[in-house]
């Protein structure tokens, strides 16, 4: 059973490149070829979580260099373009300060590089965060991911330790395939009624069902403009095992919209993005635009591979001139 751990407000910041400080590393046995295993300490997790206050300040100050230092993975991808656009007038979302955390620390991982843990912060509203060890320090890899409903109980031990899905044969396959199955579902127009050919199912009312409906209807809503959509996996997935063989997967998708004027036209009739936002990202007013929207997700994968969205955050991460193929 997990023990709830509350941050002590010690003013700690993200660990700044002190080797394995705060990470216990157990060497491999002599002659073994596998990498050393890493066990994350609760002090390490507290320090990383308390460092979110610095990230909040960096977003407030539009300090892009600090944001880059404090993030990795999908949050670095979002921050790199979003912060630069904010300096040009984009209304960037405020990064709130979270508190009352429960730490979910995978019991053992192979090698320090890429080691990770999750946090469920209860206030001001429940949200997940994923921290990743990169370049000698803990950085925010994903979050906040606002929780939808009740958080699932994870497979755990004591002192906040839980089981990485990769180490649980009953959970590993479903966790690994979750992002791919999302793409299959969201690129299958016949899935709007819940009976698509992809074979992937989400319950009625799940945010993925609503998103698929949006993607299918989007081209018709901007006619005579031409709009194409695409869905891709954004970065690696990380997962915790759940009791009974399922998993809780933290992952991200990029939804790409390319919009161009219809035949015989020289401007967009129904622009998807506001002119001010396009200008902040591109510096101009291009005729053809490509927007990248990031979905940061927490997905519950049951033993039978049924998927349920547990948490989701959607953010406009980029707008570029022209189509990705260079035409337009």
mmCIF file of C-alpha atoms in Angstrom:
data_model
loop_
_atom_site.group_PDB
_atom_site.id
_atom_site.type_symbol
_atom_site.label_atom_id
_atom_site.label_comp_id
_atom_site.label_asym_id
_atom_site.label_seq_id
_atom_site.Cartn_x
_atom_site.Cartn_y
_atom_site.Cartn_z
ATOM 1 C CA UNK A 1 0.000 0.000 0.000
ATOM 2 C CA UNK A 2 1.357 3.415 -0.936
ATOM 3 C CA UNK A 3 2.335 5.783 1.807
ATOM 4 C CA UNK A 4 1.300 9.366 1.124
ATOM 5 C CA UNK A 5 4.264 11.734 1.184
ATOM 6 C CA UNK A 6 3.777 15.472 1.495
ATOM 7 C CA UNK A 7 6.376 17.976 0.274
ATOM 8 C CA UNK A 8 7.934 19.788 3.208
ATOM 9 C CA UNK A 9 8.368 23.176 1.550
ATOM 10 C CA UNK A 10 12.100 23.167 2.098
ATOM 11 C CA UNK A 11 12.773 25.421 -0.866
ATOM 12 C CA UNK A 12 14.647 22.687 -2.674
ATOM 13 C CA UNK A 13 15.244 23.108 -6.386
ATOM 14 C CA UNK A 14 15.739 20.596 -9.150
ATOM 15 C CA UNK A 15 18.982 18.741 -8.591
ATOM 16 C CA UNK A 16 21.580 20.531 -10.682
ATOM 17 C CA UNK A 17 23.901 17.983 -12.167
ATOM 18 C CA UNK A 18 25.335 16.330 -9.075
ATOM 19 C CA UNK A 19 25.905 12.955 -10.663
ATOM 20 C CA UNK A 20 23.793 10.388 -8.861
ATOM 21 C CA UNK A 21 22.998 12.546 -5.840
ATOM 22 C CA UNK A 22 19.625 11.463 -4.524
ATOM 23 C CA UNK A 23 19.660 8.319 -6.700
ATOM 24 C CA UNK A 24 20.886 5.057 -5.250
ATOM 25 C CA UNK A 25 22.657 3.055 -7.919
ATOM 26 C CA UNK A 26 23.411 -0.626 -7.411
ATOM 27 C CA UNK A 27 26.272 -1.937 -9.574
ATOM 28 C CA UNK A 28 25.699 -5.025 -11.688
ATOM 29 C CA UNK A 29 27.200 -8.278 -10.496
ATOM 30 C CA UNK A 30 30.793 -8.945 -11.636
ATOM 31 C CA UNK A 31 30.757 -10.288 -15.180
ATOM 32 C CA UNK A 32 27.139 -9.281 -15.762
ATOM 33 C CA UNK A 33 26.274 -7.409 -18.956
ATOM 34 C CA UNK A 34 23.090 -5.721 -17.737
ATOM 35 C CA UNK A 35 23.318 -2.068 -16.603
ATOM 36 C CA UNK A 36 23.308 -1.097 -12.957
ATOM 37 C CA UNK A 37 19.891 -0.710 -11.368
ATOM 38 C CA UNK A 38 18.694 2.592 -9.934
ATOM 39 C CA UNK A 39 16.484 3.128 -6.920
ATOM 40 C CA UNK A 40 14.970 6.613 -6.563
ATOM 41 C CA UNK A 41 14.900 8.185 -3.101
ATOM 42 C CA UNK A 42 11.953 10.104 -1.671
ATOM 43 C CA UNK A 43 14.246 13.075 -0.969
ATOM 44 C CA UNK A 44 15.109 13.133 -4.657
ATOM 45 C CA UNK A 45 11.433 13.125 -5.609
ATOM 46 C CA UNK A 46 10.601 15.900 -3.130
ATOM 47 C CA UNK A 47 13.368 18.098 -4.487
ATOM 48 C CA UNK A 48 12.221 17.652 -8.071
ATOM 49 C CA UNK A 49 8.586 18.336 -7.213
ATOM 50 C CA UNK A 50 9.420 21.438 -5.148
ATOM 51 C CA UNK A 51 11.370 22.688 -8.161
ATOM 52 C CA UNK A 52 8.082 23.169 -10.021
ATOM 53 C CA UNK A 53 7.932 26.551 -8.300
ATOM 54 C CA UNK A 54 10.987 27.580 -10.299
ATOM 55 C CA UNK A 55 9.319 26.410 -13.505
ATOM 56 C CA UNK A 56 6.215 28.426 -12.671
ATOM 57 C CA UNK A 57 8.374 31.508 -12.230
ATOM 58 C CA UNK A 58 10.195 30.850 -15.484
ATOM 59 C CA UNK A 59 6.909 30.739 -17.398
ATOM 60 C CA UNK A 60 5.736 33.931 -15.697
ATOM 61 C CA UNK A 61 8.968 35.685 -16.685
ATOM 62 C CA UNK A 62 9.030 34.124 -20.172
ATOM 63 C CA UNK A 63 12.519 32.869 -19.330
ATOM 64 C CA UNK A 64 12.960 30.390 -22.181
ATOM 65 C CA UNK A 65 16.473 29.371 -21.125
ATOM 66 C CA UNK A 66 15.277 28.412 -17.637
ATOM 67 C CA UNK A 67 12.318 26.497 -19.052
ATOM 68 C CA UNK A 68 14.717 24.523 -21.240
ATOM 69 C CA UNK A 69 16.887 23.679 -18.226
ATOM 70 C CA UNK A 70 13.938 22.543 -16.119
ATOM 71 C CA UNK A 71 12.146 20.367 -18.685
ATOM 72 C CA UNK A 72 12.752 17.438 -20.985
ATOM 73 C CA UNK A 73 10.741 15.275 -23.358
ATOM 74 C CA UNK A 74 7.312 16.520 -24.336
ATOM 75 C CA UNK A 75 7.435 19.490 -21.931
ATOM 76 C CA UNK A 76 10.676 20.672 -23.519
ATOM 77 C CA UNK A 77 9.109 20.276 -26.970
ATOM 78 C CA UNK A 78 6.121 22.367 -25.931
ATOM 79 C CA UNK A 79 8.181 24.951 -24.090
ATOM 80 C CA UNK A 80 10.736 25.562 -26.822
ATOM 81 C CA UNK A 81 8.187 26.995 -29.271
ATOM 82 C CA UNK A 82 5.517 28.181 -26.860
ATOM 83 C CA UNK A 83 7.876 30.344 -24.815
ATOM 84 C CA UNK A 84 9.354 31.996 -27.916
ATOM 85 C CA UNK A 85 5.835 32.692 -29.230
ATOM 86 C CA UNK A 86 4.812 34.129 -25.846
ATOM 87 C CA UNK A 87 7.552 36.733 -26.221
ATOM 88 C CA UNK A 88 5.863 37.724 -29.485
ATOM 89 C CA UNK A 89 2.444 38.176 -27.953
ATOM 90 C CA UNK A 90 0.970 34.683 -27.608
ATOM 91 C CA UNK A 91 -1.183 34.230 -24.519
ATOM 92 C CA UNK A 92 0.786 31.331 -23.040
ATOM 93 C CA UNK A 93 -0.937 29.291 -20.320
ATOM 94 C CA UNK A 94 0.134 30.034 -16.757
ATOM 95 C CA UNK A 95 1.994 27.225 -14.983
ATOM 96 C CA UNK A 96 0.312 26.817 -11.617
ATOM 97 C CA UNK A 97 2.089 25.814 -8.426
ATOM 98 C CA UNK A 98 0.916 22.393 -7.220
ATOM 99 C CA UNK A 99 1.093 20.866 -3.751
ATOM 100 C CA UNK A 100 -0.003 17.895 -1.626
ATOM 101 C CA UNK A 101 1.872 15.283 -3.691
ATOM 102 C CA UNK A 102 1.777 11.500 -3.648
ATOM 103 C CA UNK A 103 5.003 10.073 -5.044
ATOM 104 C CA UNK A 104 4.906 7.012 -7.308
ATOM 105 C CA UNK A 105 8.468 5.728 -7.436
ATOM 106 C CA UNK A 106 9.238 2.744 -9.704
ATOM 107 C CA UNK A 107 11.076 0.289 -7.477
ATOM 108 C CA UNK A 108 14.034 -0.407 -9.771
ATOM 109 C CA UNK A 109 15.163 0.865 -13.157
ATOM 110 C CA UNK A 110 18.088 0.011 -15.424
ATOM 111 C CA UNK A 111 20.632 2.823 -15.530
ATOM 112 C CA UNK A 112 20.418 6.399 -14.316
ATOM 113 C CA UNK A 113 19.879 7.979 -17.724
ATOM 114 C CA UNK A 114 16.143 7.955 -18.388
ATOM 115 C CA UNK A 115 15.173 6.967 -14.848
ATOM 116 C CA UNK A 116 11.752 8.357 -14.011
ATOM 117 C CA UNK A 117 8.991 8.648 -11.447
ATOM 118 C CA UNK A 118 5.462 10.055 -11.299
ATOM 119 C CA UNK A 119 3.655 12.345 -8.874
ATOM 120 C CA UNK A 120 -0.053 12.763 -8.276
ATOM 121 C CA UNK A 121 -0.515 16.284 -6.881
ATOM 122 C CA UNK A 122 -3.884 16.759 -5.181
ATOM 123 C CA UNK A 123 -4.076 20.574 -5.043
ATOM 124 C CA UNK A 124 -5.172 22.981 -6.459
ATOM 125 C CA UNK A 125 -6.709 20.208 -8.578
ATOM 126 C CA UNK A 126 -5.560 16.597 -9.008
ATOM 127 C CA UNK A 127 -2.941 16.236 -11.743
ATOM 128 C CA UNK A 128 -0.136 13.857 -12.673
ATOM 129 C CA UNK A 129 3.478 14.849 -13.305
ATOM 130 C CA UNK A 130 6.271 12.718 -14.728
ATOM 131 C CA UNK A 131 9.899 13.533 -13.908
ATOM 132 C CA UNK A 132 12.800 12.147 -15.935
ATOM 133 C CA UNK A 133 16.512 12.028 -15.147
ATOM 134 C CA UNK A 134 18.369 13.699 -18.030
ATOM 135 C CA UNK A 135 21.878 15.167 -18.239
ATOM 136 C CA UNK A 136 22.525 14.625 -14.554
ATOM 137 C CA UNK A 137 19.407 16.255 -13.132
ATOM 138 C CA UNK A 138 15.682 15.705 -12.664
ATOM 139 C CA UNK A 139 13.533 17.558 -15.176
ATOM 140 C CA UNK A 140 9.788 17.713 -15.770
ATOM 141 C CA UNK A 141 9.018 15.342 -18.635
ATOM 142 C CA UNK A 142 5.215 15.595 -18.673
ATOM 143 C CA UNK A 143 2.661 17.546 -16.715
ATOM 144 C CA UNK A 144 0.445 18.769 -15.416
ATOM 145 C CA UNK A 145 -1.942 16.104 -16.704
ATOM 146 C CA UNK A 146 -5.291 16.989 -15.072
ATOM 147 C CA UNK A 147 -6.965 13.932 -13.587
ATOM 148 C CA UNK A 148 -10.412 12.922 -14.830
ATOM 149 C CA UNK A 149 -12.369 11.254 -12.050
ATOM 150 C CA UNK A 150 -10.731 8.906 -9.571
ATOM 151 C CA UNK A 151 -7.063 7.964 -9.758
ATOM 152 C CA UNK A 152 -6.451 4.237 -10.226
ATOM 153 C CA UNK A 153 -4.613 2.351 -7.507
ATOM 154 C CA UNK A 154 -1.198 1.278 -8.738
ATOM 155 C CA UNK A 155 0.674 -1.944 -7.988
ATOM 156 C CA UNK A 156 2.901 -0.966 -5.118
ATOM 157 C CA UNK A 157 5.143 -1.919 -2.292
ATOM 158 C CA UNK A 158 6.074 0.337 0.608
ATOM 159 C CA UNK A 159 7.427 3.855 1.078
ATOM 160 C CA UNK A 160 5.919 5.089 -2.176
ATOM 161 C CA UNK A 161 7.538 2.387 -4.299
ATOM 162 C CA UNK A 162 5.470 1.052 -7.196
ATOM 163 C CA UNK A 163 6.059 -1.331 -10.073
ATOM 164 C CA UNK A 164 7.228 -0.154 -13.486
ATOM 165 C CA UNK A 165 4.966 -1.804 -16.075
ATOM 166 C CA UNK A 166 8.052 -2.773 -18.089
ATOM 167 C CA UNK A 167 9.012 -5.129 -15.256
ATOM 168 C CA UNK A 168 5.584 -6.802 -15.095
ATOM 169 C CA UNK A 169 4.887 -9.283 -17.922
ATOM 170 C CA UNK A 170 1.143 -8.967 -17.339
ATOM 171 C CA UNK A 171 1.251 -5.214 -17.995
ATOM 172 C CA UNK A 172 4.215 -4.631 -20.298
ATOM 173 C CA UNK A 173 2.688 -5.432 -23.692
ATOM 174 C CA UNK A 174 -0.488 -3.402 -23.243
ATOM 175 C CA UNK A 175 1.495 -0.454 -21.893
ATOM 176 C CA UNK A 176 3.963 -0.523 -24.780
ATOM 177 C CA UNK A 177 1.224 -0.631 -27.423
ATOM 178 C CA UNK A 178 -1.060 2.023 -25.919
ATOM 179 C CA UNK A 179 0.274 4.998 -27.965
ATOM 180 C CA UNK A 180 0.140 3.010 -31.224
ATOM 181 C CA UNK A 181 -3.427 1.938 -30.490
ATOM 182 C CA UNK A 182 -4.381 5.569 -29.867
ATOM 183 C CA UNK A 183 -3.072 6.533 -33.301
ATOM 184 C CA UNK A 184 -4.968 3.639 -34.896
ATOM 185 C CA UNK A 185 -8.190 4.770 -33.247
ATOM 186 C CA UNK A 186 -7.815 8.480 -34.007
ATOM 187 C CA UNK A 187 -7.009 7.888 -37.681
ATOM 188 C CA UNK A 188 -10.012 5.593 -38.261
ATOM 189 C CA UNK A 189 -13.023 7.687 -39.390
ATOM 190 C CA UNK A 190 -15.330 4.688 -38.988
ATOM 191 C CA UNK A 191 -14.669 4.681 -35.241
ATOM 192 C CA UNK A 192 -16.939 7.661 -34.542
ATOM 193 C CA UNK A 193 -19.842 5.348 -33.720
ATOM 194 C CA UNK A 194 -17.614 3.133 -31.565
ATOM 195 C CA UNK A 195 -17.389 0.319 -34.133
ATOM 196 C CA UNK A 196 -14.335 1.235 -36.193
ATOM 197 C CA UNK A 197 -12.212 -1.157 -38.206
ATOM 198 C CA UNK A 198 -9.110 -0.505 -36.072
ATOM 199 C CA UNK A 199 -10.436 -2.783 -33.337
ATOM 200 C CA UNK A 200 -9.566 -0.189 -30.662
ATOM 201 C CA UNK A 201 -12.421 0.848 -28.403
ATOM 202 C CA UNK A 202 -13.024 3.712 -25.978
ATOM 203 C CA UNK A 203 -16.207 4.042 -23.955
ATOM 204 C CA UNK A 204 -18.839 6.596 -24.895
ATOM 205 C CA UNK A 205 -17.944 9.916 -23.266
ATOM 206 C CA UNK A 206 -14.199 9.235 -23.272
ATOM 207 C CA UNK A 207 -12.193 12.289 -24.490
ATOM 208 C CA UNK A 208 -10.693 10.163 -27.289
ATOM 209 C CA UNK A 209 -14.166 9.523 -28.704
ATOM 210 C CA UNK A 210 -14.851 13.265 -28.721
ATOM 211 C CA UNK A 211 -11.484 13.988 -30.314
ATOM 212 C CA UNK A 212 -12.089 11.503 -33.117
ATOM 213 C CA UNK A 213 -15.450 13.127 -33.832
ATOM 214 C CA UNK A 214 -13.714 16.519 -33.967
ATOM 215 C CA UNK A 215 -11.051 15.266 -36.378
ATOM 216 C CA UNK A 216 -13.595 13.676 -38.705
ATOM 217 C CA UNK A 217 -15.787 16.778 -38.820
ATOM 218 C CA UNK A 218 -13.029 19.413 -38.918
ATOM 219 C CA UNK A 219 -12.491 19.502 -42.731
ATOM 220 C CA UNK A 220 -16.188 20.106 -43.395
ATOM 221 C CA UNK A 221 -16.339 22.974 -40.925
ATOM 222 C CA UNK A 222 -13.720 25.072 -42.755
ATOM 223 C CA UNK A 223 -14.881 24.600 -46.344
ATOM 224 C CA UNK A 224 -14.084 25.965 -48.888
ATOM 225 C CA UNK A 225 -10.662 25.810 -47.207
ATOM 226 C CA UNK A 226 -8.865 22.487 -47.382
ATOM 227 C CA UNK A 227 -7.884 20.936 -44.070
ATOM 228 C CA UNK A 228 -5.922 17.734 -43.511
ATOM 229 C CA UNK A 229 -5.296 16.080 -40.141
ATOM 230 C CA UNK A 230 -2.751 13.616 -38.816
ATOM 231 C CA UNK A 231 -2.003 11.992 -35.460
ATOM 232 C CA UNK A 232 1.459 10.894 -34.330
ATOM 233 C CA UNK A 233 3.196 9.546 -31.270
ATOM 234 C CA UNK A 234 5.157 12.246 -29.460
ATOM 235 C CA UNK A 235 8.067 10.872 -27.446
ATOM 236 C CA UNK A 236 8.337 7.733 -25.313
ATOM 237 C CA UNK A 237 5.653 6.270 -23.081
ATOM 238 C CA UNK A 238 6.240 5.413 -19.424
ATOM 239 C CA UNK A 239 3.914 3.210 -17.403
ATOM 240 C CA UNK A 240 3.156 1.838 -13.954
ATOM 241 C CA UNK A 241 1.636 -1.581 -13.328
ATOM 242 C CA UNK A 242 -1.899 -1.798 -11.962
ATOM 243 C CA UNK A 243 -3.322 -4.604 -9.816
ATOM 244 C CA UNK A 244 -4.716 -7.391 -11.948
ATOM 245 C CA UNK A 245 -2.358 -6.999 -14.884
ATOM 246 C CA UNK A 246 -3.226 -3.590 -16.337
ATOM 247 C CA UNK A 247 -1.137 -0.427 -16.526
ATOM 248 C CA UNK A 248 -1.282 3.350 -16.151
ATOM 249 C CA UNK A 249 0.506 4.831 -19.169
ATOM 250 C CA UNK A 250 1.861 8.374 -19.407
ATOM 251 C CA UNK A 251 2.358 9.358 -23.036
ATOM 252 C CA UNK A 252 1.751 12.093 -25.610
ATOM 253 C CA UNK A 253 0.334 12.517 -29.104
ATOM 254 C CA UNK A 254 0.771 15.282 -31.661
ATOM 255 C CA UNK A 255 -2.319 16.224 -33.652
ATOM 256 C CA UNK A 256 -1.351 18.064 -36.848
ATOM 257 C CA UNK A 257 -3.713 20.324 -38.802
ATOM 258 C CA UNK A 258 -2.696 21.721 -42.205
ATOM 259 C CA UNK A 259 -5.046 24.336 -43.652
ATOM 260 C CA UNK A 260 -4.819 25.999 -47.066
ATOM 261 C CA UNK A 261 -7.214 28.060 -49.218
ATOM 262 C CA UNK A 262 -9.624 26.254 -51.507
ATOM 263 C CA UNK A 263 -9.270 26.192 -55.258
ATOM 264 C CA UNK A 264 -9.167 29.674 -56.789
ATOM 265 C CA UNK A 265 -8.801 31.424 -53.416
ATOM 266 C CA UNK A 266 -5.822 33.357 -52.033
ATOM 267 C CA UNK A 267 -6.784 33.527 -48.360
ATOM 268 C CA UNK A 268 -8.395 31.322 -45.743
ATOM 269 C CA UNK A 269 -12.152 31.644 -45.389
ATOM 270 C CA UNK A 270 -12.336 30.054 -41.925
ATOM 271 C CA UNK A 271 -8.903 30.143 -40.234
ATOM 272 C CA UNK A 272 -8.475 27.516 -37.545
ATOM 273 C CA UNK A 273 -6.058 29.681 -35.570
ATOM 274 C CA UNK A 274 -6.340 33.328 -34.568
ATOM 275 C CA UNK A 275 -4.301 35.755 -36.658
ATOM 276 C CA UNK A 276 -2.472 36.983 -33.539
ATOM 277 C CA UNK A 277 -1.407 33.437 -32.636
ATOM 278 C CA UNK A 278 -0.222 32.706 -36.174
ATOM 279 C CA UNK A 279 1.806 35.936 -36.137
ATOM 280 C CA UNK A 280 3.367 35.090 -32.749
ATOM 281 C CA UNK A 281 4.609 31.725 -34.000
ATOM 282 C CA UNK A 282 5.493 32.617 -37.606
ATOM 283 C CA UNK A 283 6.164 36.340 -37.561
ATOM 284 C CA UNK A 284 3.736 36.917 -40.408
ATOM 285 C CA UNK A 285 0.389 36.041 -41.967
ATOM 286 C CA UNK A 286 0.993 32.981 -44.170
ATOM 287 C CA UNK A 287 -1.691 31.671 -46.482
ATOM 288 C CA UNK A 288 -1.104 28.008 -45.645
ATOM 289 C CA UNK A 289 -0.472 27.067 -42.019
ATOM 290 C CA UNK A 290 0.330 23.873 -40.137
ATOM 291 C CA UNK A 291 -0.535 23.688 -36.454
ATOM 292 C CA UNK A 292 0.748 21.120 -33.982
ATOM 293 C CA UNK A 293 -1.390 20.447 -30.901
ATOM 294 C CA UNK A 294 0.026 18.221 -28.167
ATOM 295 C CA UNK A 295 -2.106 15.870 -26.090
ATOM 296 C CA UNK A 296 -0.403 14.849 -22.848
ATOM 297 C CA UNK A 297 -2.229 11.768 -21.587
ATOM 298 C CA UNK A 298 -2.620 9.354 -18.723
ATOM 299 C CA UNK A 299 -4.326 6.197 -19.999
ATOM 300 C CA UNK A 300 -5.539 3.189 -18.068
ATOM 301 C CA UNK A 301 -5.004 -0.044 -19.971
ATOM 302 C CA UNK A 302 -6.988 -2.951 -18.543
ATOM 303 C CA UNK A 303 -5.827 -6.561 -18.654
ATOM 304 C CA UNK A 304 -8.046 -7.114 -21.710
ATOM 305 C CA UNK A 305 -6.399 -4.031 -23.375
ATOM 306 C CA UNK A 306 -9.511 -1.862 -23.006
ATOM 307 C CA UNK A 307 -8.309 1.739 -22.696
ATOM 308 C CA UNK A 308 -9.716 4.584 -20.611
ATOM 309 C CA UNK A 309 -8.452 8.168 -20.530
ATOM 310 C CA UNK A 310 -7.542 8.989 -16.928
ATOM 311 C CA UNK A 311 -6.025 12.414 -17.530
ATOM 312 C CA UNK A 312 -5.502 14.755 -20.464
ATOM 313 C CA UNK A 313 -4.031 18.144 -21.299
ATOM 314 C CA UNK A 314 -4.204 19.725 -24.747
ATOM 315 C CA UNK A 315 -1.941 22.589 -25.774
ATOM 316 C CA UNK A 316 -1.137 24.391 -29.016
ATOM 317 C CA UNK A 317 2.606 23.781 -29.329
ATOM 318 C CA UNK A 318 3.463 25.173 -32.763
ATOM 319 C CA UNK A 319 2.218 26.937 -35.867
ATOM 320 C CA UNK A 320 4.420 26.999 -38.969
ATOM 321 C CA UNK A 321 4.113 28.476 -42.434
ATOM 322 C CA UNK A 322 3.086 26.191 -45.273
ATOM 323 C CA UNK A 323 2.442 22.470 -45.268
ATOM 324 C CA UNK A 324 4.901 19.958 -43.894
ATOM 325 C CA UNK A 325 5.621 18.839 -47.424
ATOM 326 C CA UNK A 326 6.760 22.350 -48.276
ATOM 327 C CA UNK A 327 3.882 23.122 -50.605
ATOM 328 C CA UNK A 328 1.262 25.753 -50.141
#
